[in-house]
Amino acid sequence: MRGSLFGPRVLLRRLREVMAEPISAQERLDKIVVTIAANMVAEVCSVYVLRADDVLELFATEGLNRESVHKAALRVGQGLVGQIAAEAQLLNLPDAQSHPAFAYLPETGEEAYHSFLGVPILRAGRTLGVLVVQNRARKHYSDEEEEALQTTAMVIAEMIASGELATLAATQATGLDLSRPMHVEGTALSDGVGLGYVVLHEPRVVVTNLIAEDPDKEILRLEQAISALRLSVDDMIERGEVAHHGEHRDVLEAYRMFAYDRGWVRRMEEAIVRSGLTAEAAVERVQSDTRARMLRQTDPYLRERLHDFDDLTFRLLRELVGKDEKKQVLPENAIIVARNMGAAELLDYDRTKVRGLVLEEGAPTSHVAIVARALNIATVGQVPNVVSLAESGDAIIVDGETGLVHLRPPGDVEYAYAEKVRFRARRQERFRRLRNKPAVTRDGVEISLNINAGLLFDLPHLDESGADGIGLFRTELQFMIASAFPRMGEQHQLYSKVLDGAGGRPVTFRSLDIGGDKVLPYLSRFGHEENPAMGWRAIRLGLDRPALLRTQIRALLKAAAGRELRLMFPMVSEVTEVRLAKGLVERERRFLERHGYERPTAVKLGAMIEVPALLFELDELLEEVDFVSVGSNDLFQFMFAADRGNALMTERFDALSPSFLRALRLIARKAAERGKGATLCGELAGKPLSAMALIGCGFRSISMAPASVGPVKAMIRAVDVAALEAALDRALAAPAETSMRGVLEAFASDHDVPLS
Ligand code: PEP
Ligand code: MG
């Protein structure tokens, strides 16, 4: 590297002056290429910007024919420039013309130049363009020159991202890649259509200050931030803390691995020393490179680690650049975009403003999906890479019916969706008209349709949907949105209001189902659990901490004074647990009686069937309880050993498989034989096809998200139970396939049963 007149730091300082000049975007870009060429003693410097139509357009050049600016263009993948864009990788060639990918553009007059150094213009690992220098002489550019060019590319990336260059493109209609409309496919998790604007759940830290005044100071800032980061990672591991829902020990270990990775720190330090970047710009620079490199990996394990690396970089940037970015002002039509989140995090948002949710992960029976359905938020999960594709404020449409997400949709797509929203409103209206009609099948069998609820705002849904009652009241939601244990008074108040609001319709409360992926930050736990879904949760925790469960039972008994109380226990694995829980209820009942409280008119106790072991203790269980309620989300995950929160498992097994349906049929039949109520309140009840399967298995009561009541009722009113049971029994006697889905669909279509 030459002396002080040259080099990346001088270059960056010059560029900063150019950026501050009050000139047009084209003039600025022209000055930038001249500055780079002069500094790097290159005969050519050119900037190509990626347009939305996958074309790299020459936006500015020093050295090549100026007439070709905004005319010369290459497709992604075409020529050296196209290859750099396609692979997001630098090319350093002493003799470019002998490279197999070389494509000669006659209008540029570049035939005279032999050596070629091109770097991708990256932002968050995404390619926005290509920056090139060329020389006549055959030479290999030095590491320092590579570094300088990559750093300069960051400045241009910011210019592109700021929108400053958008109007310069030759084809105005297509626009730049960053504003490219795109649609991505995921899995529909909560029905509905949401139109609005992107709100990143973890907002990107925008680095605006790229150029260091004093590199020594920047090195110190970086060192301090890294120390703080390491401390916080160590601390997280020490406390077995989960930073997000579903984060397990291996993720924390990956954090630790990155945080202590010398290579990572060295690359960031080099970016400061050699290039004169600020600490935060150096972090971003190294992230962009690493991201681009990791994105090329096909190994799913390594790609998964990319998320961890992004998270860690994000934490480091927040150490460096303020920590208040989380406080976001939500637009009126907010669509939250996240890698994943816990149910409690979703509940933290102002639900009157959230129209949609898009997740890179997320599975249909994960709790965040369940809460999204309860809140009627259109949700799509398993959308690859959406966090980096979306920018805060981008227009976005979430189609929770088909699983499509449209980013920056063009006018015709927006128009089509406005139509779809109107169509859905008309359909809703049809369902609303069914509201006061009974859920009775064609052959006169009455089915009780109930809703799942968990918070006060669910209550109006009872009337809106015309449901018979609340089949599952998830009491833990009150605990999940609180910052400390709700006191007995608060619990009592909520339960009274729920019973008041239900106006005599039955409400089945479920005792606290905490644990698994439902975490209470204020509940101290006994260390880290490797498999929390199978760990210390629900009734296990309740029986071990009887004070907690007794407080809840007391609040429920008080709230139900003079009316019926229905209470069930989650995650029962053996009948003994029910006996113990019943003992606690009895004790509280006597206590209240002694103190002169009014009693409930009746106390009906039930058990949830969510653990397969209970299938082999059904007779004893049915002796002990007044009713059973199948939690199909958990029962399915444990029967198939398939994590309900794991997106990879979503499609693998079907809940309409013969084995699962046989288990459900067994439960319904045994309960009927003993004259005990049997209901099912998992997500299976909410889809017309699977609800039809449940009726075919013998269930006469089911509970679902409020929005499902209409479509399920329409199905029920068209179905003939006797024919359905006969068809399902026949199919289950000798299953031809691994799923009964086809048989059930054929039945519906042969018998004109509507399924949507
Ligand atoms: C279930 O497991 O099906 C259920 C209803 O409970 P939750 O989804 O709250 O675990
Ligand atoms: Mg459950």
mmCIF file of N, CA and C in Angstrom, residues 371-471:
data_model
loop_
_atom_site.group_PDB
_atom_site.id
_atom_site.type_symbol
_atom_site.label_atom_id
_atom_site.label_comp_id
_atom_site.label_asym_id
_atom_site.label_seq_id
_atom_site.Cartn_x
_atom_site.Cartn_y
_atom_site.Cartn_z
ATOM 1 N N VAL A 371 -52.058 -18.349 19.410
ATOM 2 C CA VAL A 371 -52.439 -17.010 19.872
ATOM 3 C C VAL A 371 -52.798 -16.131 18.675
ATOM 4 N N ALA A 372 -52.057 -16.265 17.581
ATOM 5 C CA ALA A 372 -52.376 -15.474 16.390
ATOM 6 C C ALA A 372 -53.799 -15.793 15.916
ATOM 7 N N ARG A 373 -54.165 -17.058 15.957
ATOM 8 C CA ARG A 373 -55.528 -17.423 15.554
ATOM 9 C C ARG A 373 -56.538 -16.832 16.522
ATOM 10 N N ALA A 374 -56.188 -16.882 17.821
ATOM 11 C CA ALA A 374 -57.116 -16.329 18.812
ATOM 12 C C ALA A 374 -57.297 -14.826 18.588
ATOM 13 N N LEU A 375 -56.234 -14.171 18.153
ATOM 14 C CA LEU A 375 -56.310 -12.726 17.935
ATOM 15 C C LEU A 375 -56.796 -12.392 16.539
ATOM 16 N N ASN A 376 -57.042 -13.422 15.748
ATOM 17 C CA ASN A 376 -57.496 -13.215 14.375
ATOM 18 C C ASN A 376 -56.468 -12.462 13.534
ATOM 19 N N ILE A 377 -55.225 -12.818 13.691
ATOM 20 C CA ILE A 377 -54.155 -12.173 12.937
ATOM 21 C C ILE A 377 -53.722 -13.122 11.816
ATOM 22 N N ALA A 378 -53.855 -12.673 10.585
ATOM 23 C CA ALA A 378 -53.435 -13.509 9.455
ATOM 24 C C ALA A 378 -51.955 -13.846 9.619
ATOM 25 N N THR A 379 -51.626 -15.127 9.562
ATOM 26 C CA THR A 379 -50.239 -15.513 9.837
ATOM 27 C C THR A 379 -49.731 -16.556 8.849
ATOM 28 N N VAL A 380 -48.508 -16.327 8.385
ATOM 29 C CA VAL A 380 -47.841 -17.306 7.537
ATOM 30 C C VAL A 380 -46.491 -17.606 8.182
ATOM 31 N N GLY A 381 -46.160 -18.885 8.290
ATOM 32 C CA GLY A 381 -44.883 -19.275 8.871
ATOM 33 C C GLY A 381 -44.021 -19.987 7.848
ATOM 34 N N GLN A 382 -42.833 -20.345 8.263
ATOM 35 C CA GLN A 382 -41.899 -21.089 7.422
ATOM 36 C C GLN A 382 -41.631 -20.383 6.092
ATOM 37 N N VAL A 383 -41.466 -19.077 6.184
ATOM 38 C CA VAL A 383 -41.180 -18.279 4.985
ATOM 39 C C VAL A 383 -39.674 -18.070 4.930
ATOM 40 N N PRO A 384 -38.994 -18.716 3.975
ATOM 41 C CA PRO A 384 -37.534 -18.675 4.004
ATOM 42 C C PRO A 384 -36.985 -17.264 3.855
ATOM 43 N N ASN A 385 -36.060 -16.922 4.727
ATOM 44 C CA ASN A 385 -35.258 -15.711 4.563
ATOM 45 C C ASN A 385 -36.023 -14.394 4.587
ATOM 46 N N VAL A 386 -37.271 -14.413 5.037
ATOM 47 C CA VAL A 386 -38.105 -13.211 4.862
ATOM 48 C C VAL A 386 -37.570 -12.017 5.647
ATOM 49 N N VAL A 387 -36.880 -12.278 6.752
ATOM 50 C CA VAL A 387 -36.403 -11.147 7.547
ATOM 51 C C VAL A 387 -35.388 -10.319 6.764
ATOM 52 N N SER A 388 -34.541 -10.983 5.987
ATOM 53 C CA SER A 388 -33.583 -10.157 5.240
ATOM 54 C C SER A 388 -34.180 -9.614 3.946
ATOM 55 N N LEU A 389 -35.233 -10.232 3.445
ATOM 56 C CA LEU A 389 -35.839 -9.710 2.217
ATOM 57 C C LEU A 389 -36.679 -8.464 2.486
ATOM 58 N N ALA A 390 -37.190 -8.359 3.701
ATOM 59 C CA ALA A 390 -38.104 -7.257 4.008
ATOM 60 C C ALA A 390 -37.361 -6.103 4.661
ATOM 61 N N GLU A 391 -37.777 -4.901 4.318
ATOM 62 C CA GLU A 391 -37.236 -3.716 4.977
ATOM 63 C C GLU A 391 -38.379 -3.098 5.773
ATOM 64 N N SER A 392 -38.065 -2.518 6.912
ATOM 65 C CA SER A 392 -39.109 -1.847 7.686
ATOM 66 C C SER A 392 -39.840 -0.861 6.794
ATOM 67 N N GLY A 393 -41.143 -0.870 6.882
ATOM 68 C CA GLY A 393 -41.923 0.100 6.121
ATOM 69 C C GLY A 393 -42.330 -0.373 4.738
ATOM 70 N N ASP A 394 -41.767 -1.498 4.259
ATOM 71 C CA ASP A 394 -42.181 -2.029 2.959
ATOM 72 C C ASP A 394 -43.663 -2.391 2.988
ATOM 73 N N ALA A 395 -44.331 -2.186 1.861
ATOM 74 C CA ALA A 395 -45.716 -2.672 1.763
ATOM 75 C C ALA A 395 -45.679 -4.197 1.706
ATOM 76 N N ILE A 396 -46.660 -4.832 2.303
ATOM 77 C CA ILE A 396 -46.646 -6.298 2.360
ATOM 78 C C ILE A 396 -48.078 -6.816 2.489
ATOM 79 N N ILE A 397 -48.313 -7.971 1.883
ATOM 80 C CA ILE A 397 -49.619 -8.628 2.019
ATOM 81 C C ILE A 397 -49.379 -10.034 2.559
ATOM 82 N N VAL A 398 -50.119 -10.399 3.580
ATOM 83 C CA VAL A 398 -50.009 -11.738 4.154
ATOM 84 C C VAL A 398 -51.292 -12.480 3.843
ATOM 85 N N ASP A 399 -51.156 -13.592 3.159
ATOM 86 C CA ASP A 399 -52.339 -14.383 2.842
ATOM 87 C C ASP A 399 -52.325 -15.645 3.703
ATOM 88 N N GLY A 400 -53.048 -15.576 4.797
ATOM 89 C CA GLY A 400 -53.078 -16.695 5.744
ATOM 90 C C GLY A 400 -53.963 -17.835 5.271
ATOM 91 N N GLU A 401 -54.498 -17.700 4.068
ATOM 92 C CA GLU A 401 -55.316 -18.781 3.522
ATOM 93 C C GLU A 401 -54.444 -19.691 2.661
ATOM 94 N N THR A 402 -53.610 -19.065 1.822
ATOM 95 C CA THR A 402 -52.788 -19.860 0.907
ATOM 96 C C THR A 402 -51.343 -20.002 1.386
ATOM 97 N N GLY A 403 -50.935 -19.175 2.338
ATOM 98 C CA GLY A 403 -49.548 -19.237 2.795
ATOM 99 C C GLY A 403 -48.612 -18.372 1.957
ATOM 100 N N LEU A 404 -49.174 -17.466 1.152
ATOM 101 C CA LEU A 404 -48.323 -16.593 0.333
ATOM 102 C C LEU A 404 -48.074 -15.254 1.027
ATOM 103 N N VAL A 405 -46.867 -14.750 0.825
ATOM 104 C CA VAL A 405 -46.543 -13.421 1.340
ATOM 105 C C VAL A 405 -46.057 -12.588 0.165
ATOM 106 N N HIS A 406 -46.660 -11.435 -0.048
ATOM 107 C CA HIS A 406 -46.250 -10.556 -1.149
ATOM 108 C C HIS A 406 -45.537 -9.356 -0.568
ATOM 109 N N LEU A 407 -44.284 -9.219 -0.957
ATOM 110 C CA LEU A 407 -43.504 -8.073 -0.481
ATOM 111 C C LEU A 407 -43.512 -7.017 -1.573
ATOM 112 N N ARG A 408 -43.713 -5.781 -1.182
ATOM 113 C CA ARG A 408 -43.757 -4.664 -2.122
ATOM 114 C C ARG A 408 -44.634 -5.008 -3.320
ATOM 115 N N PRO A 409 -45.885 -5.390 -3.085
ATOM 116 C CA PRO A 409 -46.720 -5.897 -4.179
ATOM 117 C C PRO A 409 -47.001 -4.824 -5.229
ATOM 118 N N PRO A 410 -46.985 -5.212 -6.499
ATOM 119 C CA PRO A 410 -47.372 -4.248 -7.530
ATOM 120 C C PRO A 410 -48.879 -3.983 -7.455
ATOM 121 N N GLY A 411 -49.307 -2.924 -8.146
ATOM 122 C CA GLY A 411 -50.699 -2.471 -8.062
ATOM 123 C C GLY A 411 -51.710 -3.564 -8.345
ATOM 124 N N ASP A 412 -51.438 -4.410 -9.362
ATOM 125 C CA ASP A 412 -52.468 -5.387 -9.717
ATOM 126 C C ASP A 412 -52.640 -6.436 -8.612
ATOM 127 N N VAL A 413 -51.523 -6.766 -7.931
ATOM 128 C CA VAL A 413 -51.641 -7.743 -6.835
ATOM 129 C C VAL A 413 -52.436 -7.119 -5.687
ATOM 130 N N GLU A 414 -52.126 -5.842 -5.398
ATOM 131 C CA GLU A 414 -52.884 -5.160 -4.333
ATOM 132 C C GLU A 414 -54.358 -5.131 -4.661
ATOM 133 N N TYR A 415 -54.645 -4.869 -5.934
ATOM 134 C CA TYR A 415 -56.039 -4.793 -6.358
ATOM 135 C C TYR A 415 -56.716 -6.154 -6.174
ATOM 136 N N ALA A 416 -56.010 -7.197 -6.597
ATOM 137 C CA ALA A 416 -56.581 -8.545 -6.484
ATOM 138 C C ALA A 416 -56.870 -8.870 -5.018
ATOM 139 N N TYR A 417 -55.975 -8.416 -4.140
ATOM 140 C CA TYR A 417 -56.184 -8.718 -2.723
ATOM 141 C C TYR A 417 -57.320 -7.908 -2.119
ATOM 142 N N ALA A 418 -57.462 -6.681 -2.590
ATOM 143 C CA ALA A 418 -58.594 -5.891 -2.094
ATOM 144 C C ALA A 418 -59.882 -6.637 -2.460
ATOM 145 N N GLU A 419 -59.905 -7.225 -3.665
ATOM 146 C CA GLU A 419 -61.048 -8.036 -4.107
ATOM 147 C C GLU A 419 -61.239 -9.234 -3.187
ATOM 148 N N LYS A 420 -60.108 -9.889 -2.887
ATOM 149 C CA LYS A 420 -60.175 -11.090 -2.061
ATOM 150 C C LYS A 420 -60.727 -10.752 -0.676
ATOM 151 N N VAL A 421 -60.302 -9.601 -0.155
ATOM 152 C CA VAL A 421 -60.797 -9.188 1.163
ATOM 153 C C VAL A 421 -62.311 -9.013 1.098
ATOM 154 N N ARG A 422 -62.784 -8.402 -0.017
ATOM 155 C CA ARG A 422 -64.239 -8.212 -0.151
ATOM 156 C C ARG A 422 -64.942 -9.566 -0.250
ATOM 157 N N PHE A 423 -64.334 -10.478 -1.014
ATOM 158 C CA PHE A 423 -64.935 -11.807 -1.177
ATOM 159 C C PHE A 423 -65.031 -12.511 0.175
ATOM 160 N N ARG A 424 -63.944 -12.400 0.943
ATOM 161 C CA ARG A 424 -63.937 -13.072 2.241
ATOM 162 C C ARG A 424 -64.965 -12.449 3.183
ATOM 163 N N ALA A 425 -65.142 -11.144 3.048
ATOM 164 C CA ALA A 425 -66.139 -10.483 3.904
ATOM 165 C C ALA A 425 -67.531 -11.025 3.567
ATOM 166 N N ARG A 426 -67.777 -11.249 2.260
ATOM 167 C CA ARG A 426 -69.092 -11.793 1.869
ATOM 168 C C ARG A 426 -69.258 -13.195 2.432
ATOM 169 N N ARG A 427 -68.171 -13.982 2.396
ATOM 170 C CA ARG A 427 -68.248 -15.344 2.924
ATOM 171 C C ARG A 427 -68.495 -15.315 4.437
ATOM 172 N N GLN A 428 -67.778 -14.398 5.104
ATOM 173 C CA GLN A 428 -67.980 -14.239 6.542
ATOM 174 C C GLN A 428 -69.437 -13.935 6.841
ATOM 175 N N GLU A 429 -69.994 -13.102 5.966
ATOM 176 C CA GLU A 429 -71.391 -12.710 6.142
ATOM 177 C C GLU A 429 -72.290 -13.949 6.058
ATOM 178 N N ARG A 430 -71.958 -14.841 5.107
ATOM 179 C CA ARG A 430 -72.739 -16.088 4.980
ATOM 180 C C ARG A 430 -72.632 -16.898 6.273
ATOM 181 N N PHE A 431 -71.413 -16.975 6.811
ATOM 182 C CA PHE A 431 -71.229 -17.730 8.053
ATOM 183 C C PHE A 431 -71.987 -17.057 9.201
ATOM 184 N N ARG A 432 -71.972 -15.728 9.165
ATOM 185 C CA ARG A 432 -72.669 -15.011 10.242
ATOM 186 C C ARG A 432 -74.160 -15.337 10.231
ATOM 187 N N ARG A 433 -74.664 -15.521 9.015
ATOM 188 C CA ARG A 433 -76.087 -15.854 8.923
ATOM 189 C C ARG A 433 -76.375 -17.232 9.524
ATOM 190 N N LEU A 434 -75.326 -18.040 9.604
ATOM 191 C CA LEU A 434 -75.506 -19.368 10.213
ATOM 192 C C LEU A 434 -75.488 -19.291 11.736
ATOM 193 N N ARG A 435 -75.099 -18.095 12.234
ATOM 194 C CA ARG A 435 -74.818 -17.946 13.659
ATOM 195 C C ARG A 435 -75.939 -18.479 14.552
ATOM 196 N N ASN A 436 -77.156 -18.148 14.187
ATOM 197 C CA ASN A 436 -78.257 -18.566 15.065
ATOM 198 C C ASN A 436 -78.886 -19.884 14.645
ATOM 199 N N LYS A 437 -78.299 -20.505 13.632
ATOM 200 C CA LYS A 437 -78.823 -21.809 13.218
ATOM 201 C C LYS A 437 -78.112 -22.896 14.039
ATOM 202 N N PRO A 438 -78.799 -23.961 14.369
ATOM 203 C CA PRO A 438 -78.158 -24.992 15.196
ATOM 204 C C PRO A 438 -77.120 -25.791 14.415
ATOM 205 N N ALA A 439 -76.122 -26.294 15.170
ATOM 206 C CA ALA A 439 -75.120 -27.165 14.549
ATOM 207 C C ALA A 439 -75.659 -28.586 14.606
ATOM 208 N N VAL A 440 -76.557 -28.879 13.692
ATOM 209 C CA VAL A 440 -77.180 -30.205 13.662
ATOM 210 C C VAL A 440 -76.921 -30.812 12.290
ATOM 211 N N THR A 441 -76.564 -32.087 12.302
ATOM 212 C CA THR A 441 -76.224 -32.722 11.028
ATOM 213 C C THR A 441 -77.505 -33.064 10.255
ATOM 214 N N ARG A 442 -77.315 -33.504 9.016
ATOM 215 C CA ARG A 442 -78.492 -33.811 8.179
ATOM 216 C C ARG A 442 -79.331 -34.917 8.795
ATOM 217 N N ASP A 443 -78.679 -35.837 9.517
ATOM 218 C CA ASP A 443 -79.467 -36.900 10.143
ATOM 219 C C ASP A 443 -79.763 -36.595 11.615
ATOM 220 N N GLY A 444 -79.764 -35.300 11.944
ATOM 221 C CA GLY A 444 -80.309 -34.890 13.242
ATOM 222 C C GLY A 444 -79.396 -35.045 14.449
ATOM 223 N N VAL A 445 -78.109 -35.186 14.245
ATOM 224 C CA VAL A 445 -77.200 -35.309 15.399
ATOM 225 C C VAL A 445 -76.716 -33.902 15.787
ATOM 226 N N GLU A 446 -76.890 -33.577 17.047
ATOM 227 C CA GLU A 446 -76.472 -32.251 17.509
ATOM 228 C C GLU A 446 -74.992 -32.261 17.869
ATOM 229 N N ILE A 447 -74.296 -31.263 17.418
ATOM 230 C CA ILE A 447 -72.867 -31.168 17.759
ATOM 231 C C ILE A 447 -72.670 -29.876 18.546
ATOM 232 N N SER A 448 -71.972 -29.976 19.656
ATOM 233 C CA SER A 448 -71.720 -28.768 20.432
ATOM 234 C C SER A 448 -70.440 -28.109 19.902
ATOM 235 N N LEU A 449 -70.583 -26.854 19.458
ATOM 236 C CA LEU A 449 -69.422 -26.118 18.921
ATOM 237 C C LEU A 449 -69.013 -25.048 19.920
ATOM 238 N N ASN A 450 -67.778 -25.087 20.320
ATOM 239 C CA ASN A 450 -67.286 -24.167 21.344
ATOM 240 C C ASN A 450 -66.051 -23.444 20.852
ATOM 241 N N ILE A 451 -65.721 -22.380 21.576
ATOM 242 C CA ILE A 451 -64.508 -21.662 21.163
ATOM 243 C C ILE A 451 -63.407 -21.808 22.213
ATOM 244 N N ASN A 452 -62.186 -21.677 21.733
ATOM 245 C CA ASN A 452 -61.031 -21.613 22.622
ATOM 246 C C ASN A 452 -60.780 -20.138 22.938
ATOM 247 N N ALA A 453 -60.461 -19.856 24.179
ATOM 248 C CA ALA A 453 -60.254 -18.470 24.571
ATOM 249 C C ALA A 453 -59.166 -18.423 25.630
ATOM 250 N N GLY A 454 -58.823 -17.217 26.052
ATOM 251 C CA GLY A 454 -57.779 -17.127 27.068
ATOM 252 C C GLY A 454 -57.685 -15.747 27.696
ATOM 253 N N LEU A 455 -58.317 -14.775 27.054
ATOM 254 C CA LEU A 455 -58.258 -13.425 27.603
ATOM 255 C C LEU A 455 -59.637 -12.784 27.464
ATOM 256 N N LEU A 456 -59.809 -11.654 28.118
ATOM 257 C CA LEU A 456 -61.143 -11.043 28.109
ATOM 258 C C LEU A 456 -61.614 -10.651 26.720
ATOM 259 N N PHE A 457 -60.642 -10.229 25.893
ATOM 260 C CA PHE A 457 -61.095 -9.759 24.584
ATOM 261 C C PHE A 457 -61.665 -10.886 23.731
ATOM 262 N N ASP A 458 -61.526 -12.134 24.186
ATOM 263 C CA ASP A 458 -62.111 -13.257 23.445
ATOM 264 C C ASP A 458 -63.627 -13.335 23.639
ATOM 265 N N LEU A 459 -64.113 -12.739 24.721
ATOM 266 C CA LEU A 459 -65.520 -12.976 25.079
ATOM 267 C C LEU A 459 -66.528 -12.563 24.005
ATOM 268 N N PRO A 460 -66.354 -11.384 23.397
ATOM 269 C CA PRO A 460 -67.333 -11.024 22.361
ATOM 270 C C PRO A 460 -67.420 -12.073 21.250
ATOM 271 N N HIS A 461 -66.357 -12.861 21.075
ATOM 272 C CA HIS A 461 -66.380 -13.874 20.019
ATOM 273 C C HIS A 461 -67.467 -14.917 20.239
ATOM 274 N N LEU A 462 -67.864 -15.079 21.495
ATOM 275 C CA LEU A 462 -68.919 -16.059 21.781
ATOM 276 C C LEU A 462 -70.183 -15.685 21.021
ATOM 277 N N ASP A 463 -70.587 -14.424 21.172
ATOM 278 C CA ASP A 463 -71.801 -13.981 20.478
ATOM 279 C C ASP A 463 -71.583 -13.905 18.980
ATOM 280 N N GLU A 464 -70.422 -13.347 18.605
ATOM 281 C CA GLU A 464 -70.172 -13.173 17.166
ATOM 282 C C GLU A 464 -70.201 -14.497 16.431
ATOM 283 N N SER A 465 -69.656 -15.539 17.056
ATOM 284 C CA SER A 465 -69.564 -16.812 16.342
ATOM 285 C C SER A 465 -70.809 -17.670 16.543
ATOM 286 N N GLY A 466 -71.595 -17.353 17.570
ATOM 287 C CA GLY A 466 -72.760 -18.189 17.865
ATOM 288 C C GLY A 466 -72.363 -19.527 18.463
ATOM 289 N N ALA A 467 -71.205 -19.583 19.131
ATOM 290 C CA ALA A 467 -70.750 -20.849 19.720
ATOM 291 C C ALA A 467 -71.573 -21.185 20.958
ATOM 292 N N ASP A 468 -71.522 -22.460 21.345
ATOM 293 C CA ASP A 468 -72.316 -22.898 22.495
ATOM 294 C C ASP A 468 -71.653 -22.559 23.823
ATOM 295 N N GLY A 469 -70.366 -22.361 23.812
ATOM 296 C CA GLY A 469 -69.675 -22.056 25.055
ATOM 297 C C GLY A 469 -68.185 -21.943 24.800
ATOM 298 N N ILE A 470 -67.425 -21.897 25.887
ATOM 299 C CA ILE A 470 -65.961 -21.877 25.759
ATOM 300 C C ILE A 470 -65.469 -23.272 26.140
ATOM 301 N N GLY A 471 -64.919 -23.971 25.181
ATOM 302 C CA GLY A 471 -64.508 -25.355 25.412
ATOM 303 C C GLY A 471 -63.133 -25.464 26.026
#
